[in-house]
Short mmCIF file of C-alpha atoms in Angstrom, two decimals:
data_model
loop_
_atom_site.label_atom_id
_atom_site.label_comp_id
_atom_site.label_asym_id
_atom_site.label_seq_id
_atom_site.Cartn_x
_atom_site.Cartn_y
_atom_site.Cartn_z
CA MET A 252 8.69 19.14 -12.98
CA ASN A 253 11.65 18.34 -11.77
CA ALA A 254 14.54 19.56 -13.04
CA ILE A 255 16.29 15.62 -14.09
CA GLU A 256 18.04 15.78 -16.76
CA VAL A 257 17.84 12.37 -18.24
CA GLN A 258 21.04 11.15 -20.03
CA GLN A 259 20.97 8.19 -23.05
CA SER A 260 20.99 4.20 -21.23
CA GLU A 261 22.10 0.76 -21.94
CA HIS A 262 19.19 -0.56 -20.31
CA ALA A 263 17.34 -3.76 -21.69
CA VAL A 264 14.13 -2.67 -19.43
CA ARG A 265 13.28 0.34 -18.85
CA ILE A 266 9.56 1.13 -16.67
CA ILE A 267 7.78 3.79 -15.77
CA HIS A 268 5.78 4.07 -12.32
CA VAL A 269 3.00 6.18 -12.46
CA ILE A 270 1.21 6.61 -9.08
CA ASP A 271 -1.05 10.33 -7.92
CA SER A 272 0.82 11.37 -5.09
CA PHE A 273 2.53 10.10 -2.20
CA ASN A 274 0.51 10.29 0.21
CA GLY A 275 1.30 8.66 3.80
CA GLY A 276 -0.13 5.41 2.40
CA GLY A 277 0.48 1.81 2.13
CA ALA A 278 0.79 2.20 -1.88
CA GLU A 279 2.73 4.73 -2.21
CA ALA A 280 5.86 3.33 -0.42
CA VAL A 281 4.56 0.21 -2.16
CA VAL A 282 5.87 2.48 -5.25
CA LEU A 283 8.96 3.92 -3.68
CA ARG A 284 10.38 0.33 -3.04
CA LEU A 285 10.33 -1.04 -5.94
CA HIS A 286 11.39 2.10 -8.31
CA GLU A 287 14.26 1.27 -5.95
CA ALA A 288 14.34 -1.75 -6.42
CA ILE A 289 14.35 -2.37 -9.70
CA ASN A 290 17.56 0.26 -9.88
CA ASN A 291 19.02 -2.45 -8.32
CA GLN A 292 19.89 -5.09 -10.58
CA PRO A 293 21.35 -5.39 -13.31
CA HIS A 294 19.94 -4.10 -17.08
CA ALA A 295 16.72 -2.53 -15.60
CA GLU A 296 15.76 1.22 -14.82
CA SER A 297 13.25 2.81 -13.33
CA TYR A 298 11.09 5.75 -12.86
CA ILE A 299 8.25 7.47 -11.37
CA VAL A 300 5.72 10.49 -12.80
CA SER A 301 2.98 11.74 -9.06
CA LEU A 302 0.79 13.01 -10.98
CA SER A 303 0.52 15.95 -8.04
CA ARG A 304 3.31 17.18 -5.17
CA ARG A 305 1.51 16.39 -1.98
CA SER A 306 3.92 14.09 -0.26
CA ASP A 307 4.35 12.84 3.16
CA TYR A 308 7.52 10.86 2.13
CA ASP A 309 11.01 12.40 1.24
CA ILE A 310 11.82 11.69 -1.70
CA SER A 311 14.43 14.04 -1.61
CA HIS A 312 17.40 11.97 -2.25
CA LEU A 313 15.61 9.48 -5.51
CA THR A 314 16.62 9.49 -8.63
CA ASN A 315 14.44 9.68 -12.21
CA CYS A 316 11.70 10.95 -9.54
CA PHE A 317 9.92 12.68 -11.61
CA VAL A 318 6.33 15.50 -10.00
CA LEU A 319 4.12 17.42 -11.82
CA PRO A 320 3.06 20.75 -11.04
CA PHE A 321 -0.52 19.59 -9.67
CA GLY A 322 -0.58 20.22 -5.95
CA THR A 323 -2.67 18.66 -5.37
CA ASN A 324 -4.19 14.49 -6.42
CA LYS A 325 -8.26 15.12 -6.15
CA ASN A 326 -9.77 15.40 -9.23
CA LEU A 327 -7.30 14.91 -11.14
CA ASP A 328 -9.25 13.28 -14.01
CA SER A 329 -11.56 14.50 -13.99
CA TRP A 330 -13.04 16.29 -17.71
CA TYR A 331 -11.78 19.76 -16.66
CA ARG A 332 -8.11 18.24 -15.50
CA VAL A 333 -7.64 15.61 -17.21
CA GLY A 334 -5.86 16.89 -21.44
CA LYS A 335 -3.69 19.13 -18.54
CA VAL A 336 -1.90 16.06 -16.71
CA ARG A 337 -1.97 13.76 -19.52
CA GLN A 338 0.14 16.51 -21.54
CA GLU A 339 2.03 17.23 -18.78
CA LEU A 340 2.99 13.64 -18.39
CA LEU A 341 3.41 12.65 -21.71
CA LYS A 342 5.89 15.76 -21.63
CA VAL A 343 8.07 13.62 -19.24
CA ILE A 344 7.27 10.38 -20.85
CA ARG A 345 8.59 11.98 -24.12
CA ASN A 346 11.70 13.38 -22.00
CA ILE A 347 12.76 10.15 -20.64
CA GLU A 348 12.57 8.31 -24.21
CA GLN A 349 15.41 10.57 -24.72
CA GLY A 350 17.78 8.08 -22.85
CA GLY A 351 16.58 5.13 -24.49
CA ALA A 352 12.35 2.88 -25.44
CA VAL A 353 10.80 2.56 -22.37
CA THR A 354 10.07 -0.66 -21.96
CA ALA A 355 6.30 -0.33 -19.26
CA ILE A 356 4.40 1.76 -18.13
CA TYR A 357 2.87 0.76 -14.75
CA SER A 358 -0.13 2.61 -13.13
CA HIS A 359 -1.08 3.16 -9.99
CA LEU A 360 -3.77 3.63 -7.68
CA ASP A 361 -7.67 4.83 -9.32
CA VAL A 362 -5.98 8.18 -10.87
CA SER A 363 -3.04 7.22 -12.56
CA HIS A 364 -5.12 4.53 -13.49
CA SER A 365 -7.77 6.88 -15.31
CA VAL A 366 -4.58 9.76 -16.36
CA VAL A 367 -2.86 6.56 -18.37
CA ALA A 368 -5.59 4.06 -19.48
CA GLY A 369 -6.07 7.54 -21.76
CA LEU A 370 -2.80 9.11 -23.01
CA GLN A 371 -1.95 8.66 -26.33
CA CYS A 372 1.48 6.95 -26.24
CA GLU A 373 2.34 3.77 -27.63
CA ILE A 374 4.01 2.15 -24.73
CA LYS A 375 2.53 -0.97 -23.01
CA ARG A 376 0.59 -0.47 -20.37
CA HIS A 377 -0.19 -2.55 -17.24
CA TYR A 378 -2.30 -1.74 -14.38
CA VAL A 379 -1.30 -2.50 -10.76
CA VAL A 380 -4.31 -3.40 -8.29
CA HIS A 381 -3.68 -2.48 -5.07
CA ALA A 382 -7.28 -2.83 -3.48
CA PRO A 383 -10.39 -5.36 -3.70
CA CYS A 384 -12.19 -3.46 -6.02
CA LYS A 385 -15.78 -5.65 -4.56
CA ALA A 386 -14.61 -4.37 -1.44
CA GLU A 387 -13.63 -1.01 -2.57
CA LEU A 388 -17.17 -0.48 -4.40
CA SER A 389 -19.39 -1.21 -1.59
CA ASN A 390 -18.12 1.18 0.67
CA ALA A 391 -17.95 3.47 -2.09
CA LYS A 392 -21.72 2.97 -2.51
CA LYS A 393 -23.46 3.57 0.84
CA ARG A 394 -21.37 6.87 0.98
CA GLY A 395 -23.60 8.16 -1.95
CA PHE A 396 -24.37 7.39 -5.91
CA PHE A 397 -21.86 10.25 -7.30
CA GLY A 398 -18.30 8.74 -5.38
CA TYR A 399 -20.11 4.45 -6.78
CA GLN A 400 -19.79 5.69 -9.98
CA ARG A 401 -17.01 7.74 -10.27
CA LEU A 402 -15.33 5.19 -8.80
CA LYS A 403 -16.23 2.72 -11.37
CA ARG A 404 -15.61 5.06 -14.08
CA ARG A 405 -12.05 4.14 -12.83
CA LYS A 406 -12.24 0.69 -12.59
CA ALA A 407 -13.36 0.15 -15.76
CA VAL A 408 -10.23 1.46 -17.08
CA MET A 409 -8.59 -1.92 -16.67
CA HIS A 410 -11.23 -3.98 -18.42
CA GLN A 411 -9.47 -6.21 -20.87
CA GLN A 412 -5.60 -5.32 -20.13
CA HIS A 413 -3.16 -6.49 -17.81
CA LEU A 414 -3.41 -6.80 -14.06
CA VAL A 415 -0.90 -7.18 -11.38
CA THR A 416 -2.65 -7.79 -8.51
CA VAL A 417 -0.33 -7.25 -5.30
CA SER A 418 -2.00 -11.14 -3.42
CA ALA A 419 -4.34 -13.35 -4.92
CA GLY A 420 -7.88 -12.89 -3.12
CA VAL A 421 -7.26 -10.02 -5.30
CA GLY A 422 -6.84 -11.38 -9.13
CA ALA A 423 -9.18 -13.43 -8.00
CA GLU A 424 -12.00 -11.60 -7.99
CA LEU A 425 -11.21 -10.53 -11.34
CA GLN A 426 -10.75 -13.15 -13.45
CA GLY A 427 -14.52 -13.37 -13.03
CA ASP A 428 -16.17 -12.04 -10.45
CA ILE A 429 -16.94 -8.47 -11.67
CA GLU A 430 -19.08 -8.47 -15.19
CA TRP A 431 -17.73 -4.83 -16.40
CA LEU A 432 -14.46 -5.68 -15.21
CA GLN A 433 -12.47 -8.93 -17.11
CA ALA A 434 -8.69 -8.28 -17.31
CA ALA A 435 -6.16 -9.81 -20.42
CA SER A 436 -3.91 -11.21 -18.02
CA VAL A 437 -4.14 -11.36 -14.53
CA THR A 438 -0.28 -11.78 -12.23
CA THR A 439 0.04 -11.99 -8.41
CA ILE A 440 3.32 -9.70 -7.51
CA TYR A 441 3.44 -9.45 -3.46
CA ASN A 442 4.82 -6.19 -2.52
CA PRO A 443 8.53 -5.62 -2.08
CA PHE A 444 10.24 -5.29 0.88
CA ASP A 445 14.28 -4.62 1.68
CA THR A 446 14.12 -6.94 4.91
CA GLN A 447 17.53 -5.94 5.85
CA ALA A 448 17.53 -1.70 5.37
CA ILE A 449 13.60 -2.31 7.37
CA LEU A 450 16.10 -3.72 10.39
CA ASN A 451 18.81 -1.35 9.94
CA SER A 452 15.82 1.31 10.89
CA ALA A 453 14.11 -0.35 12.96
CA GLN A 454 17.08 -0.68 15.46
CA ALA A 455 17.00 3.72 14.84
CA THR A 456 16.65 5.24 18.36
CA GLU A 457 13.33 7.02 18.99
CA PRO A 458 12.85 9.01 22.13
CA ALA A 459 9.51 9.23 21.60
CA LEU A 460 8.79 5.81 22.33
CA PRO A 461 7.06 4.63 25.67
CA GLN A 462 8.92 3.28 28.45
CA SER A 463 6.39 0.75 28.91
CA PRO A 464 4.47 -2.51 27.27
CA TYR A 465 2.15 -1.20 23.60
CA LEU A 466 0.83 -2.09 21.25
CA LEU A 467 0.56 -1.03 17.45
CA HIS A 468 -1.64 0.33 14.78
CA ILE A 469 -0.02 1.40 11.86
CA GLY A 470 -3.29 3.04 9.36
CA ARG A 471 -5.33 5.69 7.88
CA VAL A 472 -8.31 6.88 9.44
CA SER A 473 -10.53 5.42 6.72
CA ALA A 474 -13.50 3.31 6.70
CA ALA A 475 -11.80 0.30 5.43
CA LYS A 476 -9.12 -0.26 8.62
CA ARG A 477 -12.62 0.29 11.54
CA ILE A 478 -10.40 2.53 14.15
CA ASP A 479 -13.96 1.55 15.43
CA ARG A 480 -14.16 -2.27 15.91
CA LEU A 481 -9.59 -1.73 17.16
CA PHE A 482 -11.01 0.51 19.86
CA ASP A 483 -13.99 -0.99 20.98
CA ALA A 484 -11.20 -5.12 20.69
CA TYR A 485 -9.37 -2.81 22.79
CA ARG A 486 -11.17 -2.27 24.90
CA ARG A 487 -13.19 -5.65 25.75
CA SER A 488 -9.21 -6.38 26.38
CA GLY A 489 -8.97 -4.77 30.42
CA VAL A 490 -5.03 -4.97 29.21
CA GLU A 491 -3.18 -2.17 30.79
CA ALA A 492 -0.56 -2.05 27.60
CA LYS A 493 -0.90 1.69 25.46
CA LEU A 494 -2.04 2.04 22.14
CA VAL A 495 -0.08 3.85 19.60
CA LEU A 496 -1.19 5.00 16.62
CA LEU A 497 1.72 6.18 13.66
CA THR A 498 -1.21 7.30 12.11
CA LYS A 499 -2.70 12.00 11.40
CA GLU A 500 -4.45 13.99 14.23
CA SER A 501 -7.86 14.46 13.04
CA THR A 502 -11.37 16.02 15.18
CA LYS A 503 -12.26 12.41 13.41
CA LEU A 504 -10.60 10.24 15.15
CA ARG A 505 -10.26 12.59 18.65
CA LYS A 506 -13.63 12.74 18.92
CA LEU A 507 -13.60 8.32 18.37
CA ILE A 508 -10.62 8.28 21.44
CA LYS A 509 -13.17 10.14 23.11
CA ASN A 510 -16.12 7.98 22.80
CA TYR A 511 -15.30 4.71 23.94
CA ASP A 512 -13.63 6.61 26.81
CA LEU A 513 -9.89 5.64 25.74
CA GLU A 514 -8.68 9.59 26.41
CA ASP A 515 -5.77 8.15 28.78
CA LYS A 516 -4.74 4.76 26.56
CA VAL A 517 -4.55 5.97 23.49
CA VAL A 518 -1.21 7.46 22.13
CA VAL A 519 -1.34 8.95 18.89
CA ILE A 520 1.80 10.21 16.99
CA GLY A 521 1.55 10.97 13.24
CA PHE A 522 2.51 9.97 10.41
CA THR A 523 6.65 9.04 10.82
CA GLN A 524 9.35 7.88 8.43
CA ASN A 525 10.53 5.48 10.42
CA PRO A 526 7.97 3.52 11.62
CA PHE A 527 9.79 0.51 11.73
CA VAL A 528 11.56 1.26 14.96
CA TRP A 529 8.24 1.40 16.20
CA MET A 530 7.07 -1.58 15.55
CA ARG A 531 9.97 -3.57 16.84
CA HIS A 532 9.57 -1.74 20.35
CA ALA A 533 5.72 -3.10 20.26
CA ARG A 534 4.27 -6.12 21.78
CA LEU A 535 1.71 -6.68 19.40
CA LEU A 536 1.18 -4.46 16.00
CA LEU A 537 -3.43 -4.68 15.70
CA LEU A 538 -4.92 -4.33 12.72
CA SER A 539 -8.10 -4.87 12.57
CA SER A 540 -9.56 -3.29 8.23
CA ASP A 541 -12.67 -4.65 6.51
CA TYR A 542 -10.24 -5.96 3.80
CA GLU A 543 -6.83 -4.66 2.61
CA GLY A 544 -5.18 -5.17 -0.41
CA LEU A 545 -2.35 -6.90 1.09
CA SER A 546 -1.17 -5.19 4.27
CA ASN A 547 2.39 -3.79 3.92
CA VAL A 548 2.55 -2.87 8.32
CA LEU A 549 1.57 -6.77 8.73
CA VAL A 550 4.76 -8.50 6.57
CA GLU A 551 6.78 -4.88 8.01
CA ALA A 552 6.46 -6.65 11.38
CA LEU A 553 7.38 -9.89 11.09
CA LEU A 554 10.51 -9.00 9.51
CA CYS A 555 10.51 -6.66 12.67
CA GLY A 556 10.30 -9.98 14.81
CA THR A 557 6.98 -8.88 16.80
CA PRO A 558 3.92 -11.38 16.49
CA VAL A 559 0.59 -9.90 14.64
CA LEU A 560 -3.64 -10.04 15.40
CA SER A 561 -5.51 -8.97 12.34
CA THR A 562 -8.84 -9.48 11.00
CA ASP A 563 -9.01 -12.37 8.36
CA CYS A 564 -10.06 -9.16 6.28
CA PRO A 565 -9.79 -10.01 1.90
CA HIS A 566 -7.67 -10.95 1.28
CA GLY A 567 -4.05 -10.23 2.73
CA PRO A 568 -4.21 -10.99 6.14
CA ALA A 569 -5.10 -14.86 4.89
CA GLU A 570 -1.69 -15.05 2.45
CA ILE A 571 0.71 -13.57 4.46
CA LEU A 572 -0.48 -15.97 7.78
CA GLN A 573 -1.18 -19.54 6.35
CA ASN A 574 0.78 -21.99 7.08
CA PHE A 575 2.59 -19.99 9.28
CA HIS A 576 0.51 -18.18 12.31
CA GLU A 577 -3.46 -18.60 11.36
CA ASP A 578 -4.79 -18.02 14.57
CA TRP A 579 -3.40 -14.52 14.43
CA LEU A 580 -6.09 -13.77 12.20
CA VAL A 581 -10.10 -13.10 13.76
CA PRO A 582 -13.37 -12.93 12.48
CA MET A 583 -14.18 -9.19 11.62
CA SER A 584 -17.20 -9.07 13.58
CA ASP A 585 -16.16 -11.36 16.50
CA ILE A 586 -15.11 -8.51 18.99
CA ASP A 587 -15.08 -9.96 21.91
CA THR A 588 -12.78 -12.81 20.44
CA PHE A 589 -10.48 -10.16 19.01
CA ALA A 590 -9.90 -8.64 22.81
CA LYS A 591 -9.65 -11.63 24.05
CA LYS A 592 -7.15 -13.03 21.43
CA ILE A 593 -4.68 -9.44 22.18
CA LYS A 594 -4.67 -10.27 26.33
CA LEU A 595 -4.07 -13.70 25.35
CA LEU A 596 -0.44 -12.68 23.10
CA LEU A 597 0.38 -10.21 25.44
CA GLN A 598 0.57 -13.20 27.89
CA THR A 599 1.95 -15.70 25.44
CA LYS A 600 4.56 -13.87 24.59
CA PRO A 601 4.60 -15.28 20.64
CA LYS A 602 8.50 -15.61 19.10
CA VAL A 603 8.97 -14.94 15.03
CA ASP A 604 10.82 -17.26 13.11
CA VAL A 605 10.41 -15.51 9.72
CA GLU A 606 12.96 -18.79 8.37
CA GLN A 607 9.62 -20.37 9.12
CA TRP A 608 7.73 -18.12 6.86
CA PRO A 609 6.66 -19.66 3.61
CA MET A 610 6.33 -16.09 2.36
CA TYR A 611 9.52 -14.56 3.04
CA GLU A 612 11.86 -15.19 -0.34
CA LYS A 613 9.16 -13.57 -2.74
CA ILE A 614 8.28 -10.26 -0.59
CA GLN A 615 11.96 -9.65 -1.24
CA ALA A 616 12.74 -7.38 -2.68
CA SER A 617 14.67 -8.67 -5.50
CA TYR A 618 12.75 -11.09 -5.91
CA VAL A 619 9.68 -8.46 -6.35
CA ALA A 620 12.42 -6.64 -9.46
CA ASN A 621 12.27 -9.25 -10.59
CA SER A 622 9.15 -9.98 -11.34
CA TYR A 623 8.51 -6.53 -12.71
CA ILE A 624 10.71 -7.23 -15.11
CA GLN A 625 10.17 -11.04 -16.77
CA HIS A 626 6.81 -9.56 -16.95
CA ALA A 627 7.09 -6.67 -18.79
CA LEU A 628 9.62 -8.57 -20.58
CA LYS A 629 7.01 -10.42 -21.88
CA HIS A 630 4.02 -8.85 -22.28
CA MET A 631 5.88 -6.58 -24.78
CA ALA A 632 4.78 -7.70 -27.63
CA ASP A 633 1.01 -8.59 -27.16
#
């Protein structure tokens, strides 16, 4: 646990965020931004507790951040570990409470949900849903019975609880679509983005940037992200621009690149702390997912002034581009249209005017921070 002394606080709202790691994913980035955004609000204070030491993000500069003494986030909620994890988490919470009463705990991701649900404390708990449950369960069922049952068990702890969802689409399926997972309430709060910080980071110097035009994809190599679909559409497009991937190198990724005969066209950069400079200089950001909660990278690319092209998957991309650039969505199953749109957007070079973007205000960090603060206060007495 980080050696942080908690001082007596006069803040009216004190929020704890719990996440199982700082692995380099979108939900983890959201928690980091949300933490800083709440701490920038008057009369509010945020804390983060990571259940494990696993981290791709630099958290050394953060205040009010605790890391539990577990090396990995895997199986933290298993029967033989969860008791110890909850014990360590409760120690941190009691430490934080020495500085004043905690208004609410917000849990992020399924493992954290399982751990937080069994905590022996009186603090109001809420569960943030970062991805569509039905799609995740469907994918898990394809991979195997036991994995599906484990995921279902983790999600079942949210039954009859107060949930926050990162898009309206994710929220809709939690209001009747899943019989064994019915929420007490569902509130949609979009992910926070510090526009000025993103624009400042986008101006950084990056020696590794290609000197010629390139396309960009950011995301883990996972079943949901459908890198195979991306490679298929990119190859069919026939464009000269290279495809840059900000993702971790892996044997699976290299095999996919070879299978699509793209060794000379795809550049794997790896995980980077500053993806925004890459977004700013890209001609186009591509997303090929089967599902998304919101899709941070689409929002970030638009804020950097870069056009995007995404599969029209549930649920985030359609909400992001609604009444803005709906023509930048393609059907998930139509690889030819995906390929043609890549070529068309490279030729037409469309501009991004964020002042015309209906979602712009609701994704600003201060707006989102205040939404969480109001949500915490509203449910204090429930």
